[in-house]
Coordinates of N, CA and C in Angstrom, one line a residue:
X1 N 76.1 95.7 158.5 CA 77.0 96.0 157.4 C 77.9 94.7 157.2
X2 N 78.0 94.4 155.9 CA 78.8 93.1 155.6 C 80.2 93.4 155.6
X3 N 81.0 92.3 155.7 CA 82.4 92.5 155.7 C 82.9 93.0 154.4
X4 N 82.3 92.6 153.3 CA 82.7 93.0 152.0 C 82.5 94.6 151.9
X5 N 81.4 95.0 152.3 CA 81.1 96.5 152.2 C 82.1 97.3 153.1
X6 N 82.5 96.7 154.2 CA 83.5 97.4 155.1 C 84.8 97.5 154.3
X7 N 85.2 96.4 153.6 CA 86.5 96.5 152.9 C 86.4 97.4 151.8
X8 N 85.3 97.5 151.1 CA 85.2 98.4 149.9 C 85.1 99.9 150.3
X9 N 84.4 100.2 151.3 CA 84.2 101.6 151.7 C 85.3 102.1 152.7
X10 N 86.0 101.2 153.3 CA 87.0 101.6 154.3 C 86.4 101.8 155.6
X11 N 85.1 101.6 155.8 CA 84.5 101.8 157.1 C 84.8 100.6 158.0
X12 N 84.9 100.9 159.3 CA 85.2 99.9 160.3 C 84.0 99.0 160.5
X13 N 84.2 97.9 161.4 CA 83.1 97.0 161.6 C 82.0 97.7 162.5
X14 N 82.3 98.8 163.2 CA 81.3 99.4 164.0 C 80.8 100.7 163.4
X15 N 81.0 100.9 162.1 CA 80.5 102.1 161.4 C 79.0 102.2 161.4
X16 N 78.5 103.4 161.5 CA 77.0 103.5 161.5 C 76.5 104.0 160.2
X17 N 77.4 104.4 159.3 CA 77.0 105.0 158.0 C 76.4 103.9 157.1
X18 N 75.3 104.2 156.5 CA 74.6 103.2 155.7 C 75.1 103.4 154.2
X19 N 75.1 102.4 153.4 CA 75.5 102.6 152.0 C 74.5 103.5 151.3
X20 N 75.1 104.2 150.3 CA 74.2 105.2 149.6 C 73.4 104.4 148.6
X21 N 72.1 104.8 148.5 CA 71.2 104.1 147.5 C 71.1 104.9 146.2
X22 N 71.8 106.0 146.1 CA 71.8 106.8 144.9 C 72.5 106.1 143.7
X23 N 72.1 106.4 142.5 CA 72.8 105.9 141.3 C 74.2 106.5 141.3
X24 N 75.1 105.8 140.6 CA 76.5 106.2 140.5 C 76.6 107.5 139.7
X25 N 75.8 107.7 138.7 CA 75.9 108.9 137.9 C 74.9 109.9 138.5
X26 N 75.3 111.1 138.8 CA 74.4 112.1 139.4 C 73.7 112.9 138.4
X27 N 73.6 112.4 137.2 CA 72.9 113.2 136.1 C 71.4 113.1 136.2
X28 N 70.7 114.1 135.8 CA 69.2 113.9 135.8 C 68.8 112.8 134.8
X29 N 67.6 112.3 135.0 CA 67.2 111.1 134.2 C 67.2 111.4 132.7
X30 N 66.9 112.6 132.3 CA 66.8 112.9 130.8 C 68.2 112.9 130.2
X31 N 69.3 113.1 131.0 CA 70.7 113.1 130.4 C 71.4 111.8 130.6
X32 N 70.8 110.9 131.3 CA 71.5 109.6 131.5 C 71.5 108.8 130.2
X33 N 72.6 108.0 130.0 CA 72.7 107.2 128.8 C 71.6 106.1 128.9
X34 N 70.9 105.9 127.8 CA 69.8 104.9 127.8 C 70.3 103.5 127.4
X35 N 71.5 103.5 126.8 CA 72.0 102.2 126.3 C 73.0 101.6 127.4
X36 N 73.0 100.3 127.5 CA 73.9 99.6 128.4 C 75.2 99.3 127.6
X37 N 76.2 98.7 128.3 CA 77.4 98.3 127.6 C 77.1 97.2 126.6
X38 N 76.2 96.3 126.9 CA 75.9 95.2 126.0 C 75.3 95.7 124.7
X39 N 74.5 96.8 124.8 CA 73.9 97.3 123.6 C 74.9 98.1 122.7
X40 N 75.9 98.6 123.4 CA 76.8 99.5 122.6 C 77.8 98.6 121.8
X41 N 78.1 97.4 122.3 CA 79.1 96.6 121.6 C 78.5 95.9 120.4
X42 N 79.0 96.2 119.2 CA 78.5 95.6 118.0 C 79.5 94.5 117.5
X43 N 79.0 93.4 117.0 CA 79.9 92.4 116.4 C 80.6 91.6 117.5
X44 N 81.5 90.8 117.1 CA 82.2 90.0 118.0 C 83.3 90.8 118.8
X45 N 83.5 90.4 120.0 CA 84.6 91.1 120.8 C 85.9 90.4 120.8
X46 N 86.0 89.3 120.0 CA 87.2 88.5 120.0 C 88.1 88.9 118.8
X47 N 87.9 90.1 118.2 CA 88.7 90.4 117.0 C 90.2 90.5 117.4
X48 N 90.5 90.8 118.7 CA 91.9 91.0 119.1 C 92.6 89.7 119.1
X49 N 91.9 88.6 119.1 CA 92.6 87.3 119.2 C 93.0 86.8 117.8
X50 N 92.5 87.4 116.7 CA 92.7 86.9 115.4 C 94.1 87.5 114.9
X51 N 95.1 86.8 115.0 CA 96.4 87.3 114.6 C 97.1 86.5 113.5
X52 N 96.4 85.4 113.0 CA 97.0 84.6 112.0 C 96.3 85.0 110.7
X53 N 96.9 84.7 109.5 CA 96.4 85.1 108.2 C 95.8 83.8 107.6
X54 N 94.7 83.9 107.0 CA 94.1 82.8 106.3 C 94.4 82.8 104.8
X55 N 94.7 84.0 104.3 CA 95.1 84.2 102.9 C 96.5 84.6 102.7
X56 N 97.1 84.1 101.6 CA 98.5 84.5 101.3 C 98.6 84.8 99.8
X57 N 99.8 85.2 99.3 CA 99.9 85.6 98.0 C 99.7 84.5 97.0
X58 N 99.0 84.8 95.9 CA 98.7 83.8 94.9 C 99.9 83.9 93.8
X59 N 100.3 82.7 93.4 CA 101.5 82.7 92.5 C 101.0 83.0 91.0
X60 N 99.7 83.0 90.7 CA 99.3 83.3 89.4 C 98.9 84.7 89.2
X61 N 98.0 85.3 90.1 CA 97.6 86.6 90.0 C 98.3 87.6 90.9
X62 N 99.0 87.1 91.9 CA 99.8 88.0 92.7 C 99.1 88.7 93.8
X63 N 97.8 88.4 93.9 CA 97.0 89.1 95.0 C 97.0 88.2 96.2
X64 N 96.7 88.8 97.4 CA 96.7 88.1 98.7 C 95.3 87.5 98.8
X65 N 95.0 86.5 97.9 CA 93.7 85.9 97.9 C 93.8 84.4 97.9
X66 N 95.0 83.8 98.1 CA 95.1 82.4 98.1 C 94.9 81.9 99.5
X67 N 93.8 81.1 99.6 CA 93.5 80.6 101.0 C 94.4 79.4 101.3
X68 N 95.0 79.5 102.5 CA 96.0 78.5 102.9 C 95.4 77.1 103.1
X69 N 94.2 77.1 103.7 CA 93.6 75.8 104.0 C 92.8 75.2 102.8
X70 N 92.1 76.1 102.1 CA 91.4 75.7 100.9 C 92.3 75.4 99.7
X71 N 93.5 75.9 99.7 CA 94.4 75.8 98.7 C 93.9 76.3 97.3
X72 N 93.1 77.4 97.4 CA 92.6 77.9 96.1 C 92.5 79.4 96.2
X73 N 92.7 80.1 95.1 CA 92.7 81.6 95.1 C 91.2 82.1 94.9
X74 N 90.9 83.1 95.7 CA 89.5 83.6 95.6 C 89.4 84.6 94.5
X75 N 90.5 85.1 93.9 CA 90.5 86.1 92.9 C 90.6 85.4 91.5
X76 N 91.5 84.6 91.3 CA 91.7 84.0 89.9 C 91.3 82.5 89.8
X77 N 91.1 81.9 91.0 CA 90.7 80.5 90.9 C 91.8 79.5 90.9
X78 N 93.1 79.9 90.9 CA 94.2 79.0 90.9 C 94.0 78.0 92.0
X79 N 94.3 76.7 91.8 CA 95.0 76.0 90.7 C 94.1 75.6 89.6
X80 N 92.9 76.1 89.4 CA 92.0 75.7 88.3 C 92.7 76.1 87.0
X81 N 92.5 75.4 85.9 CA 93.1 75.7 84.7 C 92.6 77.0 84.1
X82 N 91.3 77.2 84.2 CA 90.7 78.4 83.6 C 90.6 79.5 84.6
X83 N 90.8 80.8 84.2 CA 90.7 81.9 85.1 C 89.3 82.1 85.6
X84 N 89.2 82.4 86.9 CA 87.9 82.6 87.5 C 87.3 83.9 87.0
X85 N 86.1 83.9 86.4 CA 85.4 85.0 86.0 C 83.9 84.7 85.9
X86 N 83.1 85.6 86.3 CA 81.6 85.4 86.4 C 80.9 86.5 85.6
X87 N 79.7 86.2 85.1 CA 78.9 87.3 84.4 C 78.4 88.3 85.4
X88 N 78.2 88.0 86.7 CA 77.7 88.9 87.6 C 78.8 89.9 88.1
X89 N 80.0 89.7 87.6 CA 81.1 90.6 88.0 C 81.7 91.3 86.7
X90 N 80.9 92.1 86.0 CA 81.4 92.7 84.8 C 82.6 93.7 85.1
X91 N 82.4 94.4 86.3 CA 83.5 95.4 86.6 C 84.8 94.6 86.9
X92 N 84.7 93.5 87.5 CA 85.9 92.7 87.8 C 86.6 92.2 86.5
X93 N 85.7 91.9 85.5 CA 86.2 91.5 84.2 C 86.9 92.6 83.5
X94 N 86.4 93.8 83.6 CA 87.0 95.0 83.0 C 88.4 95.3 83.6
X95 N 88.5 95.0 84.9 CA 89.7 95.3 85.6 C 90.8 94.3 85.1
X96 N 90.5 93.1 84.8 CA 91.5 92.1 84.5 C 91.6 91.7 83.1
X97 N 90.9 92.3 82.2 CA 90.8 91.9 80.8 C 92.1 92.3 80.0
X98 N 92.2 91.8 78.8 CA 93.3 92.1 77.9 C 93.3 93.6 77.7
X99 N 94.5 94.2 77.8 CA 94.6 95.7 77.5 C 94.8 96.5 78.8
X100 N 94.7 95.9 79.9 CA 94.8 96.6 81.2 C 96.2 96.5 81.7
X101 N 97.1 95.7 81.1 CA 98.4 95.5 81.5 C 99.4 96.0 80.4
X102 N 100.6 95.4 80.4 CA 101.6 95.7 79.5 C 101.4 95.2 78.1
X103 N 100.7 94.1 78.0 CA 100.5 93.4 76.7 C 101.8 93.2 75.9
X104 N 102.8 92.7 76.6 CA 104.1 92.5 76.1 C 104.1 91.6 74.8
X105 N 103.2 90.6 74.8 CA 103.1 89.7 73.6 C 102.1 90.3 72.6
X106 N 101.0 90.7 73.1 CA 99.9 91.0 72.2 C 100.1 92.3 71.4
X107 N 101.0 93.2 71.9 CA 101.3 94.4 71.1 C 101.8 94.1 69.7
X108 N 102.5 93.0 69.6 CA 103.2 92.7 68.3 C 102.4 91.7 67.4
X109 N 101.3 91.2 67.9 CA 100.6 90.2 67.1 C 100.0 90.8 65.9
X110 N 99.4 92.0 65.9 CA 98.8 92.5 64.7 C 99.8 92.8 63.6
X111 N 101.0 93.2 64.0 CA 102.0 93.4 62.9 C 102.5 92.1 62.3
X112 N 102.6 91.1 63.1 CA 103.0 89.8 62.6 C 101.9 89.2 61.8
X113 N 100.7 89.5 62.1 CA 99.5 88.9 61.4 C 99.5 89.5 59.9
X114 N 99.8 90.8 59.8 CA 99.8 91.4 58.5 C 100.8 90.7 57.5
X115 N 101.9 90.2 58.1 CA 103.0 89.6 57.3 C 102.9 88.1 57.3
X116 N 101.8 87.5 57.8 CA 101.6 86.1 57.7 C 102.4 85.3 58.7
X117 N 102.7 85.9 59.8 CA 103.5 85.2 60.9 C 104.7 84.5 60.4
X118 N 105.5 85.1 59.5 CA 106.7 84.5 59.0 C 107.8 84.6 60.0
X119 N 108.5 83.5 60.1 CA 109.6 83.4 61.1 C 110.8 82.8 60.4
X120 N 112.0 83.1 60.9 CA 113.2 82.5 60.4 C 113.7 83.0 59.1
X121 N 113.1 84.1 58.6 CA 113.6 84.6 57.3 C 114.1 86.0 57.5
X122 N 114.9 86.5 56.7 CA 115.5 87.8 56.7 C 115.1 88.6 55.5
X123 N 115.0 89.8 55.6 CA 114.7 90.7 54.4 C 115.8 90.6 53.4
X124 N 115.5 90.6 52.1 CA 116.5 90.6 51.1 C 117.1 92.0 51.0
X125 N 118.4 92.0 50.8 CA 119.1 93.3 50.7 C 118.8 93.9 49.3
X126 N 118.5 95.2 49.4 CA 118.3 95.9 48.1 C 119.6 96.5 47.6
X127 N 119.8 96.4 46.4 CA 121.1 96.9 45.8 C 120.9 98.4 45.7
X128 N 121.9 99.1 46.1 CA 121.9 100.6 46.0 C 121.9 101.0 44.5
X129 N 121.1 102.0 44.1 CA 121.2 102.4 42.7 C 122.5 103.1 42.5
X130 N 123.1 102.7 41.4 CA 124.4 103.3 41.0 C 124.3 104.7 40.6
X131 N 125.2 105.5 40.9 CA 125.1 106.9 40.6 C 125.8 107.3 39.3
X132 N 126.0 106.3 38.4 CA 126.7 106.6 37.1 C 125.8 106.9 36.0

């Protein structure tokens, strides 16, 4: 009997008991788990170490898609001059297109167009019809 086994089992150096050769789980073979710990673990086991953020808020679109190291937004393409959009992403285009927000400026364009985009003028005062 080895010294290590004596320390683990608590048996003295003169113990006559032999170590058990049985499996640790006393279940019948058909109920034993067939997978090992290595097979049960999926993906990387170092997810707990990732505590820093690679993306931050974008100043153009406001989403958390601006990559700190690449210095570019994955959503709108900032700092590129043109907005990022692709033909393979029609649903994304529908989400971001004109008419999905407040349209603070565009709401008034059609009315201004009817009057020829006139600016800096005031309407002429109409004289009240006299009641005489």
